[in-house]
mmCIF file of C-alpha atoms in Angstrom:
data_model
loop_
_atom_site.group_PDB
_atom_site.id
_atom_site.type_symbol
_atom_site.label_atom_id
_atom_site.label_comp_id
_atom_site.label_asym_id
_atom_site.label_seq_id
_atom_site.Cartn_x
_atom_site.Cartn_y
_atom_site.Cartn_z
ATOM 1 C CA MET A 1 29.186 -14.986 -17.906
ATOM 2 C CA ASN A 2 26.283 -17.234 -16.921
ATOM 3 C CA GLN A 3 22.844 -15.722 -17.363
ATOM 4 C CA GLN A 4 20.695 -15.857 -14.239
ATOM 5 C CA ILE A 5 17.714 -18.191 -14.560
ATOM 6 C CA VAL A 6 14.223 -16.719 -14.308
ATOM 7 C CA TYR A 7 11.966 -19.281 -12.603
ATOM 8 C CA ASN A 8 8.267 -19.852 -12.995
ATOM 9 C CA LEU A 9 6.530 -21.098 -9.867
ATOM 10 C CA GLU A 10 6.680 -24.825 -10.707
ATOM 11 C CA GLU A 11 10.413 -24.657 -11.427
ATOM 12 C CA PHE A 12 10.950 -22.657 -8.270
ATOM 13 C CA ALA A 13 8.965 -25.132 -6.170
ATOM 14 C CA THR A 14 10.945 -28.038 -7.558
ATOM 15 C CA LYS A 15 14.269 -26.377 -6.810
ATOM 16 C CA TYR A 16 13.307 -25.501 -3.222
ATOM 17 C CA ASN A 17 11.108 -28.527 -2.530
ATOM 18 C CA LEU A 18 7.990 -26.525 -1.725
ATOM 19 C CA LYS A 19 5.038 -28.696 -0.709
ATOM 20 C CA ASP A 20 2.065 -26.339 -0.407
ATOM 21 C CA ILE A 21 1.736 -25.435 -4.074
ATOM 22 C CA TYR A 22 -0.913 -25.520 -6.779
ATOM 23 C CA GLY A 23 0.603 -25.916 -10.231
ATOM 24 C CA ALA A 24 2.411 -22.837 -11.492
ATOM 25 C CA TYR A 25 -0.147 -20.529 -9.898
ATOM 26 C CA ALA A 26 0.120 -20.298 -6.104
ATOM 27 C CA ALA A 27 2.172 -21.547 -3.170
ATOM 28 C CA HIS A 28 2.288 -20.950 0.589
ATOM 29 C CA ILE A 29 5.375 -20.949 2.800
ATOM 30 C CA SER A 30 5.851 -20.486 6.544
ATOM 31 C CA ILE A 31 9.168 -18.953 7.526
ATOM 32 C CA THR A 32 10.385 -19.289 11.077
ATOM 33 C CA GLY A 33 13.466 -18.690 13.162
ATOM 34 C CA GLU A 34 12.540 -21.685 15.265
ATOM 35 C CA GLU A 35 12.024 -25.355 14.487
ATOM 36 C CA SER A 36 9.815 -25.899 11.451
ATOM 37 C CA GLY A 37 6.419 -27.458 11.937
ATOM 38 C CA HIS A 38 5.684 -28.497 8.349
ATOM 39 C CA LEU A 39 7.654 -29.827 5.411
ATOM 40 C CA SER A 40 7.186 -26.660 3.386
ATOM 41 C CA ASP A 41 8.406 -24.408 6.193
ATOM 42 C CA ILE A 42 11.796 -22.736 6.018
ATOM 43 C CA ASP A 43 13.850 -22.592 9.201
ATOM 44 C CA VAL A 44 16.067 -19.527 9.004
ATOM 45 C CA SER A 45 17.690 -20.336 12.353
ATOM 46 C CA LYS A 46 19.712 -23.162 10.804
ATOM 47 C CA SER A 47 23.013 -21.891 9.499
ATOM 48 C CA GLU A 48 23.178 -24.662 6.912
ATOM 49 C CA ASP A 49 19.682 -23.878 5.603
ATOM 50 C CA ASN A 50 19.984 -20.828 3.344
ATOM 51 C CA THR A 51 16.786 -21.561 1.405
ATOM 52 C CA PHE A 52 14.974 -18.379 2.412
ATOM 53 C CA TYR A 53 18.032 -16.248 1.664
ATOM 54 C CA ASN A 54 18.494 -17.877 -1.741
ATOM 55 C CA MET A 55 14.807 -17.711 -2.632
ATOM 56 C CA MET A 56 14.670 -13.940 -2.175
ATOM 57 C CA ALA A 57 17.636 -13.430 -4.478
ATOM 58 C CA GLU A 58 16.136 -15.444 -7.358
ATOM 59 C CA ARG A 59 14.647 -13.846 -10.445
ATOM 60 C CA THR A 60 11.080 -15.095 -10.857
ATOM 61 C CA LEU A 61 7.963 -14.711 -12.978
ATOM 62 C CA PHE A 62 5.669 -14.473 -9.964
ATOM 63 C CA THR A 63 4.859 -12.081 -7.107
ATOM 64 C CA LYS A 64 6.117 -12.685 -3.567
ATOM 65 C CA LEU A 65 3.854 -11.573 -0.701
ATOM 66 C CA PHE A 66 5.211 -11.506 2.866
ATOM 67 C CA LEU A 67 3.335 -11.043 6.129
ATOM 68 C CA VAL A 68 5.563 -10.701 9.206
ATOM 69 C CA LYS A 69 4.157 -12.276 12.360
ATOM 70 C CA GLN A 70 6.950 -11.440 14.804
ATOM 71 C CA GLY A 71 10.623 -10.556 15.026
ATOM 72 C CA ASN A 72 12.371 -8.639 12.268
ATOM 73 C CA CYS A 73 14.249 -9.132 9.032
ATOM 74 C CA ARG A 74 16.721 -6.755 7.380
ATOM 75 C CA LEU A 75 17.036 -6.952 3.615
ATOM 76 C CA ASN A 76 18.235 -5.068 0.570
ATOM 77 C CA ILE A 77 15.690 -4.954 -2.232
ATOM 78 C CA LEU A 78 16.364 -3.912 -5.811
ATOM 79 C CA VAL A 79 13.657 -1.480 -6.954
ATOM 80 C CA ALA A 80 13.933 0.239 -10.356
ATOM 81 C CA ASN A 81 17.642 -0.660 -10.509
ATOM 82 C CA THR A 82 18.242 0.949 -7.110
ATOM 83 C CA ARG A 83 19.250 -1.110 -4.092
ATOM 84 C CA GLN A 84 17.372 -0.010 -0.960
ATOM 85 C CA GLU A 85 17.446 -1.334 2.582
ATOM 86 C CA LEU A 86 14.282 -2.364 4.445
ATOM 87 C CA VAL A 87 13.667 -3.627 7.940
ATOM 88 C CA LEU A 88 10.497 -5.712 8.170
ATOM 89 C CA ALA A 89 8.902 -6.018 11.600
ATOM 90 C CA ALA A 90 5.729 -7.489 13.107
ATOM 91 C CA ASN A 91 2.539 -6.620 11.159
ATOM 92 C CA ASP A 92 4.525 -5.531 8.094
ATOM 93 C CA PHE A 93 3.181 -6.633 4.719
ATOM 94 C CA LEU A 94 5.570 -6.608 1.751
ATOM 95 C CA ILE A 95 4.672 -6.993 -1.914
ATOM 96 C CA ALA A 96 7.679 -7.847 -4.112
ATOM 97 C CA THR A 97 6.938 -7.890 -7.827
ATOM 98 C CA PRO A 98 8.555 -10.325 -10.307
ATOM 99 C CA GLN A 99 11.034 -7.632 -11.342
ATOM 100 C CA GLU A 100 12.499 -7.267 -7.858
ATOM 101 C CA THR A 101 15.074 -9.333 -6.042
ATOM 102 C CA ALA A 102 16.215 -9.022 -2.445
ATOM 103 C CA GLY A 103 19.206 -9.955 -0.369
ATOM 104 C CA ILE A 104 18.504 -11.000 3.216
ATOM 105 C CA LYS A 105 21.068 -9.399 5.505
ATOM 106 C CA GLU A 106 19.891 -10.827 8.828
ATOM 107 C CA THR A 107 16.845 -12.112 10.693
ATOM 108 C CA SER A 108 16.139 -12.100 14.411
ATOM 109 C CA HIS A 109 16.022 -15.496 16.162
ATOM 110 C CA ASP A 110 12.280 -15.050 16.778
ATOM 111 C CA PHE A 111 11.475 -14.071 13.185
ATOM 112 C CA LYS A 112 8.257 -15.612 11.843
ATOM 113 C CA ALA A 113 6.493 -14.795 8.607
ATOM 114 C CA GLU A 114 4.007 -16.161 6.103
ATOM 115 C CA SER A 115 4.642 -15.988 2.374
ATOM 116 C CA ILE A 116 2.393 -16.429 -0.634
ATOM 117 C CA LEU A 117 3.935 -16.880 -4.076
ATOM 118 C CA VAL A 118 1.441 -16.205 -6.851
ATOM 119 C CA ASP A 119 1.363 -15.784 -10.614
ATOM 120 C CA GLU A 120 -0.705 -12.579 -10.347
ATOM 121 C CA SER A 121 0.112 -8.866 -10.379
ATOM 122 C CA PHE A 122 -0.520 -7.002 -7.112
ATOM 123 C CA ALA A 123 1.589 -3.868 -7.622
ATOM 124 C CA LYS A 124 3.721 -2.086 -10.201
ATOM 125 C CA GLN A 125 6.724 -2.057 -7.885
ATOM 126 C CA ALA A 126 7.589 -3.108 -4.355
ATOM 127 C CA GLN A 127 5.341 -1.825 -1.604
ATOM 128 C CA ARG A 128 5.434 -2.194 2.161
ATOM 129 C CA TYR A 129 2.551 -1.554 4.558
ATOM 130 C CA GLN A 130 2.429 -1.454 8.341
ATOM 131 C CA LEU A 131 -0.944 -3.082 9.028
ATOM 132 C CA ASN A 132 -3.314 -2.332 11.859
ATOM 133 C CA ASP A 133 -4.626 -5.333 13.785
ATOM 134 C CA VAL A 134 -7.830 -5.607 11.750
ATOM 135 C CA LYS A 135 -6.101 -5.582 8.367
ATOM 136 C CA TYR A 136 -3.370 -7.909 9.627
ATOM 137 C CA LYS A 137 -5.995 -10.438 10.739
ATOM 138 C CA SER A 138 -7.804 -10.174 7.385
ATOM 139 C CA ILE A 139 -4.655 -10.788 5.340
ATOM 140 C CA TYR A 140 -3.432 -13.484 7.740
ATOM 141 C CA ASP A 141 -6.744 -15.333 7.319
ATOM 142 C CA ILE A 142 -6.518 -15.105 3.526
ATOM 143 C CA PHE A 143 -2.982 -16.521 3.590
ATOM 144 C CA HIS A 144 -4.221 -19.497 5.601
ATOM 145 C CA PHE A 145 -7.311 -19.970 3.444
ATOM 146 C CA VAL A 146 -5.026 -20.176 0.412
ATOM 147 C CA ARG A 147 -2.728 -22.611 2.240
ATOM 148 C CA ASP A 148 -5.637 -24.862 3.226
ATOM 149 C CA ILE A 149 -7.186 -24.780 -0.257
ATOM 150 C CA VAL A 150 -3.829 -25.708 -1.798
ATOM 151 C CA ARG A 151 -3.298 -28.570 0.649
ATOM 152 C CA HIS A 152 -6.662 -30.285 0.164
ATOM 153 C CA GLN A 153 -8.715 -31.633 -2.694
ATOM 154 C CA HIS A 154 -11.381 -29.318 -4.111
ATOM 155 C CA ILE A 155 -13.379 -29.603 -7.307
ATOM 156 C CA ASN A 156 -13.190 -25.833 -7.841
ATOM 157 C CA LYS A 157 -9.710 -25.301 -6.407
ATOM 158 C CA MET A 158 -8.551 -22.703 -8.950
ATOM 159 C CA GLU A 159 -11.739 -20.653 -8.594
ATOM 160 C CA MET A 160 -11.487 -20.776 -4.795
ATOM 161 C CA ILE A 161 -7.871 -19.602 -4.789
ATOM 162 C CA ARG A 162 -8.587 -16.834 -7.268
ATOM 163 C CA SER A 163 -11.512 -15.638 -5.169
ATOM 164 C CA MET A 164 -9.159 -15.336 -2.183
ATOM 165 C CA PHE A 165 -6.712 -13.270 -4.225
ATOM 166 C CA ASN A 166 -9.511 -11.039 -5.483
ATOM 167 C CA VAL A 167 -10.447 -10.284 -1.882
ATOM 168 C CA LEU A 168 -6.789 -9.696 -1.032
ATOM 169 C CA LYS A 169 -6.462 -7.205 -3.892
ATOM 170 C CA LEU A 170 -9.488 -5.291 -2.603
ATOM 171 C CA ILE A 171 -7.935 -5.113 0.869
ATOM 172 C CA ILE A 172 -4.603 -3.962 -0.583
ATOM 173 C CA ASP A 173 -6.380 -1.257 -2.591
ATOM 174 C CA GLU A 174 -7.761 0.156 0.680
ATOM 175 C CA LEU A 175 -4.468 0.260 2.569
ATOM 176 C CA PRO A 176 -2.949 3.536 1.290
ATOM 177 C CA TYR A 177 -6.202 5.435 1.838
ATOM 178 C CA GLU A 178 -6.517 4.315 5.450
ATOM 179 C CA GLN A 179 -3.035 5.006 6.720
ATOM 180 C CA CYS A 180 -0.578 5.576 3.879
ATOM 181 C CA SER A 181 1.934 3.121 5.262
ATOM 182 C CA VAL A 182 3.620 2.780 1.910
ATOM 183 C CA SER A 183 7.298 2.699 2.687
ATOM 184 C CA HIS A 184 8.931 6.061 2.053
ATOM 185 C CA ASP A 185 12.281 4.383 1.529
ATOM 186 C CA LEU A 186 10.878 2.671 -1.562
ATOM 187 C CA GLY A 187 10.494 6.118 -3.108
ATOM 188 C CA HIS A 188 6.749 6.007 -3.699
ATOM 189 C CA LYS A 189 6.329 9.764 -3.685
ATOM 190 C CA LYS A 190 3.676 9.738 -6.367
ATOM 191 C CA GLU A 191 1.620 7.207 -4.443
ATOM 192 C CA VAL A 192 1.895 9.332 -1.288
ATOM 193 C CA TYR A 193 0.805 12.368 -3.295
ATOM 194 C CA GLU A 194 -2.206 10.462 -4.632
ATOM 195 C CA VAL A 195 -3.194 9.490 -1.098
ATOM 196 C CA PHE A 196 -2.812 13.125 -0.042
ATOM 197 C CA LEU A 197 -5.239 14.100 -2.823
ATOM 198 C CA HIS A 198 -7.664 11.416 -1.689
ATOM 199 C CA HIS A 199 -7.747 12.837 1.838
ATOM 200 C CA LEU A 200 -7.862 16.392 0.518
ATOM 201 C CA TYR A 201 -10.932 15.737 -1.630
ATOM 202 C CA ARG A 202 -12.663 14.181 1.371
ATOM 203 C CA HIS A 203 -11.788 16.830 3.968
ATOM 204 C CA PHE A 204 -11.059 20.175 2.293
ATOM 205 C CA ARG A 205 -14.462 21.596 3.292
ATOM 206 C CA LYS A 206 -13.508 21.306 6.956
ATOM 207 C CA GLU A 207 -9.715 21.077 7.103
ATOM 208 C CA ARG A 208 -7.237 23.667 5.827
ATOM 209 C CA GLN A 209 -4.105 22.884 7.853
ATOM 210 C CA ILE A 210 -1.108 20.936 6.518
ATOM 211 C CA ARG A 211 -0.779 19.272 9.929
ATOM 212 C CA PHE A 212 -4.143 17.516 9.467
ATOM 213 C CA TYR A 213 -3.080 15.904 6.176
ATOM 214 C CA ALA A 214 0.397 15.093 7.459
ATOM 215 C CA ASP A 215 -1.180 13.212 10.368
ATOM 216 C CA LYS A 216 -3.410 11.312 7.970
ATOM 217 C CA LEU A 217 -0.325 10.256 6.021
ATOM 218 C CA ASN A 218 1.777 9.483 9.103
ATOM 219 C CA VAL A 219 4.471 11.932 7.959
ATOM 220 C CA SER A 220 5.710 15.326 9.116
ATOM 221 C CA ALA A 221 4.169 18.574 7.888
ATOM 222 C CA PRO A 222 7.457 19.743 6.288
ATOM 223 C CA TYR A 223 7.770 16.397 4.461
ATOM 224 C CA ILE A 224 4.292 16.504 2.900
ATOM 225 C CA SER A 225 4.763 20.194 2.089
ATOM 226 C CA ARG A 226 7.998 19.475 0.177
ATOM 227 C CA LEU A 227 6.581 16.354 -1.484
ATOM 228 C CA VAL A 228 3.413 18.073 -2.779
ATOM 229 C CA LYS A 229 5.470 20.978 -4.149
ATOM 230 C CA GLU A 230 7.950 18.587 -5.774
ATOM 231 C CA ILE A 231 5.305 16.409 -7.450
ATOM 232 C CA SER A 232 2.755 19.039 -8.473
ATOM 233 C CA GLY A 233 4.614 22.361 -8.536
ATOM 234 C CA SER A 234 1.943 23.814 -6.230
ATOM 235 C CA THR A 235 1.781 24.143 -2.459
ATOM 236 C CA VAL A 236 -0.635 22.366 -0.155
ATOM 237 C CA TYR A 237 -2.353 25.726 0.418
ATOM 238 C CA ASP A 238 -2.733 26.180 -3.358
ATOM 239 C CA HIS A 239 -4.442 22.781 -3.581
ATOM 240 C CA VAL A 240 -6.791 23.557 -0.694
ATOM 241 C CA SER A 241 -7.622 27.044 -1.942
ATOM 242 C CA SER A 242 -8.328 25.817 -5.460
ATOM 243 C CA LEU A 243 -10.799 23.211 -4.233
ATOM 244 C CA ILE A 244 -12.528 25.683 -1.911
ATOM 245 C CA TYR A 245 -12.861 28.256 -4.685
ATOM 246 C CA LYS A 246 -14.278 25.693 -7.115
ATOM 247 C CA GLU A 247 -16.714 24.473 -4.477
ATOM 248 C CA ILE A 248 -17.942 28.028 -3.801
ATOM 249 C CA CYS A 249 -18.476 28.519 -7.549
ATOM 250 C CA ASN A 250 -20.373 25.253 -7.711
ATOM 251 C CA LEU A 251 -22.612 26.076 -4.732
ATOM 252 C CA LEU A 252 -23.301 29.560 -6.096
ATOM 253 C CA THR A 253 -24.414 28.283 -9.506
ATOM 254 C CA GLN A 254 -25.925 24.896 -8.644
ATOM 255 C CA THR A 255 -27.777 25.631 -5.378
ATOM 256 C CA ASP A 256 -29.860 28.352 -3.776
ATOM 257 C CA MET A 257 -27.850 28.301 -0.543
ATOM 258 C CA THR A 258 -27.360 31.710 1.085
ATOM 259 C CA MET A 259 -23.916 33.262 1.427
ATOM 260 C CA GLY A 260 -23.985 32.490 5.126
ATOM 261 C CA GLU A 261 -24.890 28.854 4.499
ATOM 262 C CA ILE A 262 -22.081 28.463 1.979
ATOM 263 C CA ALA A 263 -19.612 30.056 4.383
ATOM 264 C CA ASP A 264 -20.706 27.661 7.101
ATOM 265 C CA GLN A 265 -20.603 24.676 4.726
ATOM 266 C CA LEU A 266 -16.976 25.451 3.905
ATOM 267 C CA SER A 267 -15.921 26.265 7.494
ATOM 268 C CA PHE A 268 -15.207 29.978 7.048
ATOM 269 C CA SER A 269 -15.281 31.981 10.259
ATOM 270 C CA ASP A 270 -18.078 34.117 8.816
ATOM 271 C CA GLN A 271 -19.634 35.309 5.550
ATOM 272 C CA SER A 272 -17.228 38.228 5.306
ATOM 273 C CA ALA A 273 -14.192 35.931 5.398
ATOM 274 C CA MET A 274 -15.627 33.857 2.553
ATOM 275 C CA THR A 275 -16.422 36.986 0.528
ATOM 276 C CA ASN A 276 -12.871 38.285 0.901
ATOM 277 C CA PHE A 277 -11.420 34.874 -0.053
ATOM 278 C CA PHE A 278 -13.633 34.633 -3.140
ATOM 279 C CA LYS A 279 -13.080 38.231 -4.244
ATOM 280 C CA GLN A 280 -9.293 37.833 -4.155
ATOM 281 C CA ARG A 281 -9.565 35.000 -6.686
ATOM 282 C CA SER A 282 -12.413 36.075 -8.932
ATOM 283 C CA GLY A 283 -12.296 39.870 -8.726
ATOM 284 C CA MET A 284 -15.975 39.969 -7.761
ATOM 285 C CA THR A 285 -18.171 39.173 -4.786
ATOM 286 C CA PRO A 286 -19.939 35.823 -4.511
ATOM 287 C CA LEU A 287 -23.281 37.534 -5.039
ATOM 288 C CA ALA A 288 -22.074 39.246 -8.215
ATOM 289 C CA TYR A 289 -20.773 35.890 -9.463
ATOM 290 C CA ARG A 290 -24.169 34.281 -8.827
ATOM 291 C CA ASN A 291 -26.048 37.088 -10.577
ATOM 292 C CA ARG A 292 -23.882 37.205 -13.717
#
């Protein structure tokens, strides 16, 4: 049985005749369902041109980044030895790591996307984000900056490209905390849980309801309730209550705030409600805890 070749970026570019490439480090590709406008573009509307389909199935040593401009593309991607189906649509951003291969099932006739191939790590496993207009524009601009830097002569070309990727990594780091659009069908439950914790730490003083955090994560309340219990063994309410209790203890010992001020700070209906909450967990009143 023939062993599948694992390509570095230079070998890959040679095989597929990519033009917008810098050494074995970075390359840019435009993918379109219409007539190509540049030599490095891939026209997926031509039945005899299976380049894009073949490229996705190759084993590589580099990361593939995809930004969908319009239309849609259905693919199967192999993540952690499990084949999962994805449908990429406009404003979707996909990170495919070197370990992952994909099989393109179909593309719409109006499908257009930008791709960056880069010998850098951007994620531990495949991730998909649905970008808002601002983030889409930011990533789109970076893709084109990289393309233009690759195409033209620059004394500090490598440094310029790396600076673009550093900015891109910072933007990617922000994405889960803004909207949690990490694809659920890629099984990133731990990442969703981490984003839940991020929102919880920011909002627990004001927000107690599961619905609030579910909305932040763009998922249903039952889903986030099951996921948190599955990952941590504790309920969402347990997480919220634990943080509130610890914050009361902290405010009692580290500040001279009154009981009423602490109750207001932590959005209790009144001082009595906070006292009852605290006493159930500590066995003493907040004042007794402060005066220990």
